[in-house]
Coordinates of C-alpha atoms and ligand atoms in Angstrom, one line a residue:
M306 CA -46.0 78.0 -35.5
Q307 CA -49.7 77.6 -35.8
S308 CA -51.0 74.8 -33.6
T309 CA -52.0 71.5 -35.1
D310 CA -55.4 71.8 -33.4
S311 CA -56.1 75.1 -35.1
I312 CA -55.0 73.8 -38.5
L313 CA -57.3 70.8 -38.1
K314 CA -60.2 72.9 -36.9
L315 CA -59.9 75.3 -39.9
D316 CA -59.5 72.3 -42.2
K317 CA -62.7 70.7 -40.9
Q318 CA -64.6 73.9 -41.1
H319 CA -63.7 75.1 -44.6
V320 CA -61.5 72.7 -46.6
W321 CA -62.6 70.1 -49.1
H322 CA -60.2 67.2 -49.8
P323 CA -60.1 64.9 -52.8
Y324 CA -63.2 62.7 -53.1
S325 CA -64.4 63.5 -49.6
S326 CA -67.3 64.9 -47.7
M327 CA -67.3 68.1 -45.7
Q328 CA -68.6 66.0 -42.8
A329 CA -65.9 63.4 -43.2
E330 CA -64.9 61.5 -40.1
T331 CA -61.7 60.2 -41.6
P332 CA -58.8 62.1 -40.3
V333 CA -56.3 64.2 -42.3
Y334 CA -52.8 64.5 -41.1
P335 CA -51.1 67.9 -41.1
V336 CA -47.6 67.7 -42.7
K337 CA -44.8 69.9 -41.6
S338 CA -42.2 69.0 -44.2
A339 CA -41.0 66.4 -46.6
Q340 CA -37.5 65.4 -47.4
G341 CA -36.3 62.6 -49.7
V342 CA -38.8 59.7 -49.1
Q343 CA -39.7 61.0 -45.6
I344 CA -42.8 62.9 -44.7
T345 CA -42.7 64.7 -41.3
L346 CA -46.0 65.2 -39.7
N347 CA -46.7 68.2 -37.4
D348 CA -46.6 65.9 -34.4
G349 CA -43.1 64.9 -35.3
R350 CA -43.8 61.4 -36.6
V351 CA -41.9 60.5 -39.7
L352 CA -43.5 58.4 -42.5
I353 CA -41.9 56.6 -45.4
D354 CA -43.7 57.7 -48.6
G355 CA -45.2 54.9 -50.6
M356 CA -47.3 57.1 -52.9
S357 CA -44.9 59.7 -54.5
S358 CA -47.8 62.1 -54.0
W359 CA -49.9 60.2 -56.6
W360 CA -47.2 59.2 -59.1
S361 CA -45.5 62.6 -59.2
A362 CA -42.6 62.9 -56.7
I363 CA -40.2 60.5 -58.5
H364 CA -37.1 62.1 -57.1
G365 CA -38.4 62.4 -53.6
Y366 CA -39.2 65.7 -51.8
N367 CA -37.1 68.8 -51.2
H368 CA -34.5 67.9 -53.9
P369 CA -31.6 70.4 -54.1
V370 CA -31.5 70.3 -57.9
L371 CA -35.2 71.0 -58.3
N372 CA -35.1 73.6 -55.5
R373 CA -32.2 75.4 -57.4
A374 CA -34.1 75.3 -60.7
I375 CA -37.2 76.9 -59.3
E376 CA -35.2 79.5 -57.3
Q377 CA -33.2 80.5 -60.3
Q378 CA -36.3 80.9 -62.4
L379 CA -38.0 82.8 -59.6
H380 CA -35.4 85.6 -60.0
E381 CA -36.2 86.0 -63.7
M382 CA -40.0 85.7 -63.5
A383 CA -42.6 83.6 -61.8
H384 CA -45.1 83.8 -64.6
I385 CA -45.8 85.6 -67.8
M386 CA -48.8 85.2 -70.1
F387 CA -48.2 82.8 -73.1
G388 CA -50.4 84.6 -75.7
G389 CA -48.0 86.4 -78.0
L390 CA -45.0 85.8 -75.7
T391 CA -42.6 82.9 -75.2
H392 CA -39.7 82.1 -73.0
Q393 CA -36.6 79.9 -72.6
P394 CA -38.0 77.4 -70.1
A395 CA -41.0 76.6 -72.3
V396 CA -39.2 76.2 -75.6
N397 CA -36.4 74.1 -74.0
L398 CA -38.9 71.9 -72.2
A399 CA -40.9 71.4 -75.4
K400 CA -37.7 70.4 -77.3
K401 CA -36.8 68.0 -74.5
L402 CA -40.2 66.3 -74.5
V403 CA -40.1 66.0 -78.3
D404 CA -36.6 64.5 -78.1
I405 CA -37.6 61.8 -75.6
A406 CA -41.2 61.0 -76.7
P407 CA -41.7 58.5 -79.5
E408 CA -41.3 59.9 -83.0
P409 CA -43.1 61.6 -84.7
L410 CA -44.7 63.4 -81.8
Q411 CA -43.4 67.0 -82.2
S412 CA -45.9 69.7 -81.2
V413 CA -46.4 70.4 -77.5
F414 CA -49.4 72.1 -75.9
F415 CA -48.8 73.0 -72.3
S416 CA -51.6 73.1 -69.7
D417 CA -51.9 73.1 -65.9
S418 CA -53.2 69.7 -65.0
G419 CA -53.6 66.2 -66.3
S420 CA -57.4 66.5 -66.7
V421 CA -56.9 69.6 -68.8
A422 CA -54.2 67.8 -70.9
V423 CA -56.9 65.2 -71.6
E424 CA -59.5 67.8 -72.5
V425 CA -56.9 69.3 -74.9
A426 CA -56.3 65.9 -76.5
L427 CA -60.0 65.2 -77.0
K428 CA -60.4 68.7 -78.6
M429 CA -57.4 68.1 -80.9
A430 CA -59.0 64.8 -82.1
I431 CA -62.4 66.5 -82.7
Q432 CA -60.8 69.5 -84.4
Y433 CA -58.7 67.2 -86.6
W434 CA -61.8 65.5 -88.1
Y435 CA -63.7 68.7 -88.3
A436 CA -60.8 70.1 -90.3
K437 CA -60.9 67.1 -92.6
Q438 CA -64.6 67.8 -93.1
Q439 CA -65.8 64.7 -91.2
P440 CA -67.4 66.5 -88.2
Q441 CA -69.5 63.4 -87.5
K442 CA -66.3 61.7 -86.3
N443 CA -66.6 63.2 -82.8
K444 CA -67.1 60.3 -80.4
M445 CA -64.4 58.7 -78.3
L446 CA -63.9 54.9 -77.7
S447 CA -62.5 54.1 -74.4
L448 CA -61.7 51.1 -72.2
R449 CA -63.7 50.3 -69.1
H450 CA -61.7 50.7 -65.8
G451 CA -59.9 53.7 -67.4
Y452 CA -59.3 56.9 -65.5
H453 CA -58.6 60.1 -67.4
G454 CA -59.4 62.9 -64.9
D455 CA -62.2 64.7 -63.2
T456 CA -63.3 67.4 -65.7
F457 CA -66.4 66.7 -67.9
G458 CA -64.6 65.6 -71.1
A459 CA -62.2 63.5 -69.2
M460 CA -65.0 62.0 -67.0
S461 CA -66.9 61.1 -70.1
V462 CA -64.1 58.7 -71.2
S463 CA -63.4 57.3 -67.7
D464 CA -65.0 54.2 -66.4
P465 CA -68.8 54.8 -66.4
D466 CA -69.3 53.1 -63.0
N467 CA -66.3 54.5 -61.1
G468 CA -67.0 57.9 -62.7
M469 CA -70.7 57.8 -61.7
H470 CA -71.9 58.6 -65.2
S471 CA -75.4 58.0 -64.0
L472 CA -75.1 61.0 -61.7
F473 CA -74.1 63.2 -64.6
T474 CA -76.3 61.7 -67.3
H475 CA -77.5 65.0 -68.7
T476 CA -74.2 66.8 -68.7
L477 CA -71.7 64.1 -69.8
A478 CA -71.0 63.4 -73.5
K479 CA -72.0 59.8 -74.4
Q480 CA -69.0 57.8 -75.5
L481 CA -68.3 54.3 -76.5
F482 CA -66.7 51.7 -74.2
V483 CA -65.3 48.2 -74.4
D484 CA -64.4 45.9 -71.5
A485 CA -60.9 46.3 -70.1
P486 CA -58.4 43.9 -71.7
A487 CA -58.5 40.5 -70.0
C488 CA -55.0 39.5 -71.1
T489 CA -52.4 40.3 -68.5
F490 CA -49.0 41.9 -69.0
Q491 CA -47.2 38.6 -69.5
Q492 CA -49.8 37.1 -71.8
T493 CA -50.2 37.4 -75.6
C494 CA -53.5 38.8 -76.9
Q495 CA -55.8 36.1 -78.3
P496 CA -58.4 37.0 -81.0
E497 CA -61.2 36.8 -78.4
D498 CA -59.4 39.3 -76.2
I499 CA -59.6 42.0 -78.8
A500 CA -62.9 41.0 -80.5
A501 CA -65.1 43.5 -78.6
F502 CA -62.8 46.3 -79.5
T503 CA -62.6 45.3 -83.1
Q504 CA -66.4 45.0 -83.2
Q505 CA -66.9 48.6 -81.8
L506 CA -64.5 50.0 -84.4
K507 CA -66.1 48.1 -87.2
Q508 CA -69.5 49.2 -86.3
H509 CA -68.9 52.9 -85.2
H510 CA -65.6 54.0 -86.9
T511 CA -67.4 56.6 -89.0
D512 CA -68.5 58.3 -85.8
I513 CA -65.3 57.8 -83.8
A514 CA -62.6 60.6 -83.6
A515 CA -60.2 58.7 -81.4
V516 CA -59.5 55.8 -79.0
I517 CA -58.3 57.0 -75.7
L518 CA -56.6 54.7 -73.2
E519 CA -53.9 54.4 -70.6
P520 CA -51.2 52.3 -72.2
I521 CA -50.3 49.0 -70.3
V522 CA -51.3 50.3 -66.8
Q523 CA -54.8 51.4 -65.9
G524 CA -54.3 53.5 -62.9
A525 CA -57.0 55.1 -60.7
G526 CA -59.7 53.0 -62.4
G527 CA -58.4 49.7 -60.9
M528 CA -54.6 49.4 -61.1
R529 CA -54.7 46.8 -63.8
F530 CA -51.8 45.8 -66.0
Y531 CA -52.5 44.5 -69.5
S532 CA -50.8 42.9 -72.5
P533 CA -48.5 44.9 -74.7
D534 CA -49.6 42.6 -77.5
Y535 CA -53.2 43.9 -77.0
L536 CA -52.0 47.5 -77.3
R537 CA -50.0 46.6 -80.4
Q538 CA -53.0 45.1 -82.1
L539 CA -55.3 47.9 -80.9
A540 CA -53.0 50.5 -82.4
E541 CA -53.0 48.6 -85.7
L542 CA -56.8 48.5 -85.7
C543 CA -56.9 52.3 -85.1
K544 CA -54.9 52.7 -88.3
T545 CA -57.0 50.3 -90.3
Y546 CA -60.2 52.0 -89.3
D547 CA -58.8 55.6 -89.6
V548 CA -59.3 56.5 -85.9
L549 CA -56.8 58.5 -83.9
L550 CA -55.1 57.0 -80.9
I551 CA -54.7 59.1 -77.7
A552 CA -52.3 57.6 -75.1
D553 CA -52.9 59.0 -71.6
E554 CA -49.4 58.6 -70.0
I555 CA -50.1 61.0 -67.2
A556 CA -49.6 58.2 -64.6
T557 CA -47.3 55.9 -66.6
G558 CA -44.9 58.5 -68.1
F559 CA -41.3 59.1 -67.0
G560 CA -40.2 55.6 -66.1
R561 CA -42.8 54.3 -63.7
T562 CA -43.5 51.0 -65.6
G563 CA -39.8 50.3 -66.4
K564 CA -39.9 52.1 -69.8
L565 CA -39.7 55.9 -70.1
F566 CA -43.2 55.8 -71.7
A567 CA -45.5 52.7 -71.3
C568 CA -46.2 52.8 -75.1
E569 CA -42.6 51.6 -75.6
H570 CA -43.6 48.2 -74.1
A571 CA -45.7 47.7 -77.3
A572 CA -43.4 49.8 -79.6
I573 CA -46.4 51.9 -80.7
V574 CA -46.7 55.6 -81.3
P575 CA -49.9 57.3 -80.5
D576 CA -51.2 60.3 -82.5
I577 CA -51.7 62.3 -79.3
L578 CA -49.8 61.8 -76.0
C579 CA -50.9 63.2 -72.6
L580 CA -48.3 63.8 -69.9
G581 CA -48.5 65.2 -66.4
K582 CA -48.0 64.0 -62.8
A583 CA -44.2 63.3 -62.7
L584 CA -43.5 65.9 -65.3
T585 CA -42.1 68.4 -62.7
G586 CA -41.0 65.7 -60.3
G587 CA -44.0 66.6 -58.2
Y588 CA -43.1 70.2 -57.6
M589 CA -45.5 72.2 -59.7
T590 CA -48.8 71.5 -61.5
L591 CA -48.0 71.2 -65.2
A592 CA -49.2 68.9 -68.0
A593 CA -48.5 68.6 -71.7
T594 CA -50.3 67.2 -74.8
L595 CA -48.1 66.2 -77.6
T596 CA -49.1 65.5 -81.2
T597 CA -47.8 64.8 -84.6
A598 CA -47.0 67.3 -87.4
Q599 CA -49.8 65.6 -89.3
V600 CA -52.5 66.3 -86.7
A601 CA -51.1 69.8 -86.0
S602 CA -51.0 70.8 -89.7
T603 CA -54.4 69.3 -90.5
I604 CA -55.9 71.5 -87.6
A605 CA -54.0 74.5 -89.0
Q606 CA -55.2 74.0 -92.5
G607 CA -58.9 73.4 -91.7
E608 CA -61.6 75.6 -90.2
P609 CA -61.2 77.6 -87.9
G610 CA -57.4 77.2 -88.4
L611 CA -56.7 77.7 -84.8
F612 CA -56.6 75.2 -82.0
M613 CA -59.3 76.5 -79.6
H614 CA -57.7 76.3 -76.2
G615 CA -55.5 78.6 -74.1
P616 CA -55.2 78.4 -70.3
T617 CA -54.2 81.5 -68.3
F618 CA -51.2 79.7 -66.7
M619 CA -50.1 78.0 -69.9
A620 CA -46.4 77.1 -69.8
N621 CA -45.9 78.7 -66.4
P622 CA -42.1 79.4 -66.3
L623 CA -41.5 78.1 -62.8
A624 CA -43.2 74.9 -63.7
C625 CA -41.4 74.5 -67.1
A626 CA -38.0 75.3 -65.5
T627 CA -38.6 72.7 -62.8
A628 CA -39.8 70.1 -65.3
L629 CA -36.6 70.6 -67.4
A630 CA -34.5 70.1 -64.3
S631 CA -36.5 67.1 -63.3
L632 CA -36.2 65.5 -66.7
D633 CA -32.4 66.0 -66.7
L634 CA -32.2 64.6 -63.2
L635 CA -34.2 61.5 -64.3
L636 CA -32.3 60.9 -67.6
D637 CA -28.9 61.4 -66.0
S638 CA -29.8 58.9 -63.2
P639 CA -29.7 55.1 -63.4
W640 CA -33.5 55.2 -63.4
Q641 CA -33.9 51.8 -65.2
Q642 CA -31.8 50.1 -62.6
R643 CA -33.6 51.8 -59.8
V644 CA -37.1 50.9 -61.1
Q645 CA -35.9 47.3 -61.8
N646 CA -34.6 47.1 -58.3
I647 CA -37.8 48.4 -56.8
E648 CA -39.7 45.9 -59.0
Q649 CA -37.7 43.0 -57.6
I650 CA -38.0 44.0 -54.0
L651 CA -41.7 44.6 -54.4
Q652 CA -42.2 41.2 -56.0
T653 CA -40.3 39.4 -53.2
G654 CA -41.6 41.6 -50.4
L655 CA -45.3 41.6 -51.3
S656 CA -45.5 37.9 -52.3
P657 CA -46.4 36.7 -48.8
C658 CA -49.7 38.6 -49.2
Q659 CA -50.6 36.1 -52.0
S660 CA -51.4 33.5 -49.3
F661 CA -53.7 35.7 -47.3
E662 CA -57.3 34.6 -47.6
H663 CA -58.7 38.1 -48.0
V664 CA -56.2 38.9 -50.8
R665 CA -57.4 38.3 -54.3
E666 CA -54.1 39.1 -56.2
V667 CA -50.7 40.6 -55.8
R668 CA -49.2 42.2 -59.0
V669 CA -46.1 44.2 -59.6
L670 CA -44.9 46.1 -62.7
G671 CA -41.9 48.4 -62.6
A672 CA -42.1 50.6 -59.6
I673 CA -45.8 49.8 -59.0
G674 CA -46.9 47.2 -56.5
V675 CA -50.6 46.3 -56.1
I676 CA -52.4 44.2 -53.5
E677 CA -56.0 43.6 -54.6
L678 CA -58.3 42.5 -51.8
H679 CA -61.6 40.7 -52.0
S680 CA -63.5 43.5 -50.4
A681 CA -63.0 47.3 -49.9
V682 CA -60.8 48.4 -47.1
D683 CA -62.2 50.4 -44.1
M684 CA -60.3 53.6 -44.7
Q685 CA -60.9 55.0 -41.2
V686 CA -59.2 52.0 -39.7
I687 CA -56.5 51.2 -42.2
Q688 CA -55.2 54.8 -42.8
A689 CA -54.5 55.1 -39.1
Q690 CA -52.8 51.7 -39.0
F691 CA -50.4 52.7 -41.8
V692 CA -49.5 55.9 -40.1
E693 CA -49.0 54.0 -36.8
A694 CA -46.7 51.7 -38.8
G695 CA -44.7 54.6 -40.0
V696 CA -45.6 54.7 -43.7
W697 CA -47.8 56.8 -46.0
V698 CA -50.0 54.6 -48.1
R699 CA -53.4 55.7 -49.4
P700 CA -55.5 52.7 -50.5
F701 CA -58.8 53.0 -52.4
N702 CA -61.6 50.6 -52.5
K703 CA -60.1 47.0 -52.7
L704 CA -56.7 48.3 -53.6
V705 CA -53.6 48.8 -51.5
Y706 CA -50.9 49.9 -53.7
L707 CA -47.3 51.3 -53.6
M708 CA -45.5 53.5 -56.0
P709 CA -42.5 54.9 -54.1
P710 CA -40.1 57.6 -55.3
F711 CA -37.4 56.1 -57.5
I712 CA -34.7 57.2 -55.1
I713 CA -36.0 55.1 -52.3
S714 CA -33.2 53.0 -50.8
T715 CA -33.4 49.2 -50.4
A716 CA -33.6 49.5 -46.7
E717 CA -36.4 52.1 -46.8
L718 CA -38.3 50.1 -49.3
E719 CA -38.0 46.9 -47.2
Q720 CA -39.3 48.9 -44.2
L721 CA -42.2 50.2 -46.2
I722 CA -43.1 46.8 -47.5
E723 CA -42.8 45.2 -44.1
A724 CA -45.2 47.7 -42.6
V725 CA -47.7 47.3 -45.5
V726 CA -47.6 43.5 -45.4
G727 CA -48.2 43.7 -41.6
V728 CA -51.2 46.0 -41.9
V729 CA -52.7 44.0 -44.8
K730 CA -52.2 40.8 -42.8
G731 CA -54.2 42.3 -39.9
I732 CA -57.2 43.3 -42.0
R733 CA -58.5 39.8 -41.7
H734 CA -58.9 40.2 -37.9
S735 CA -60.4 43.7 -38.1
C736 CA -63.0 43.0 -40.8
G737 CA -63.7 39.3 -39.9
Ligands
PLP2173 C1 -54.1 61.6 -62.5 C2 -54.5 61.3 -63.9 C3 -55.2 62.2 -64.7 C4 -55.7 63.5 -64.2 O1 -54.7 64.4 -63.8 P1 -55.0 65.6 -62.8 O2 -53.6 66.3 -62.8 O3 -55.4 65.0 -61.5 O4 -56.0 66.4 -63.4 C5 -55.5 61.8 -66.0 N1 -55.2 60.6 -66.5 C6 -54.5 59.7 -65.8 C7 -54.1 58.4 -66.4 C8 -54.2 60.0 -64.5 O5 -53.5 59.1 -63.7

């Protein structure tokens, strides 16, 4: 096997990591393998995974059922172009997604990553109004603290400050924003909570194609949980003002918040739904954008009559076959119970952090646990401390957060939490 030193040397010389500098001093850790909720580093250390590889590995790693699905598909074909051709994994996955997604979402556009699924959603909304001969309805209205991906369209609707819109002023589409909802998950939505949103719609609805948001949980833009009542009222307002609603469930989809889709907390149905991340159980990169027959047929009947998008690796068979297996695995498992159990243990286990002076808030929803600090963590210091403590946790800014695989055992989860609470407790001493 190649030595760890040579891997690290090549990495440092040539490889860019997410949101990092090529001169980064923060270490990266070579991984040898992963199994269940355990990540084995090249040096033999074993870490309990608290991240599910960014919301995706809900069944844990190296799962025999997912391995079998991908191996079986590999013997048929790894890939085939999707223009003019179709295949069993794609049509069966589309049918399954339509079956489990809220009615009346029924047309599925496959793409290769979450950001692209969002681009596709934005284009669908714009083409919809173009087909209805209202091309001036081409702006998006979005919530501050949102995150929808790293491509230009997705960036334009993500939080303007987090997304560094100032850096891209001349290339980014200008969109409309309202402050993130102030009402929390447990609260009802008061008129003043939704007033800014209503005002924007009232004033700009003739120019707005769609509202795009992450239902209930805003992920990478701040790990905030907000009121289902807010979402319900917002969805009503979209109907009143004739604006489409795009739900970006790339992070929240497939059970993470305790419901299969976070929209279910508010019993709303978006016009367009984006899925990704956990779709293949973290095995392959695959995303999907679902819409209603009404949106699909309007696009079909207008000019140019075609939906103008088509990725090279659209509906990759290996990814579709794995996604199908992953969905069956999820739906046949007691996932509600597992998520509820994780929620309870996170609530109990993380609560001591509430009393730490440097902790602003602890919040838990479904299989998501968040410790928000008063100031940003020192990544160099804290990352090493987590690894020392035998866990894989990747904080950002002021947020230390956990979203373990659903299959984590109570003992493993308690071990993970104990390590995290210990490291967070120590921050006070290291940062003063
Ligand atoms: C991760 C994420 C995306 C982007 O997905 P990628 O696969 O990283 O392109 C979009 N929206 C939300 C809500 C996400 O969490």
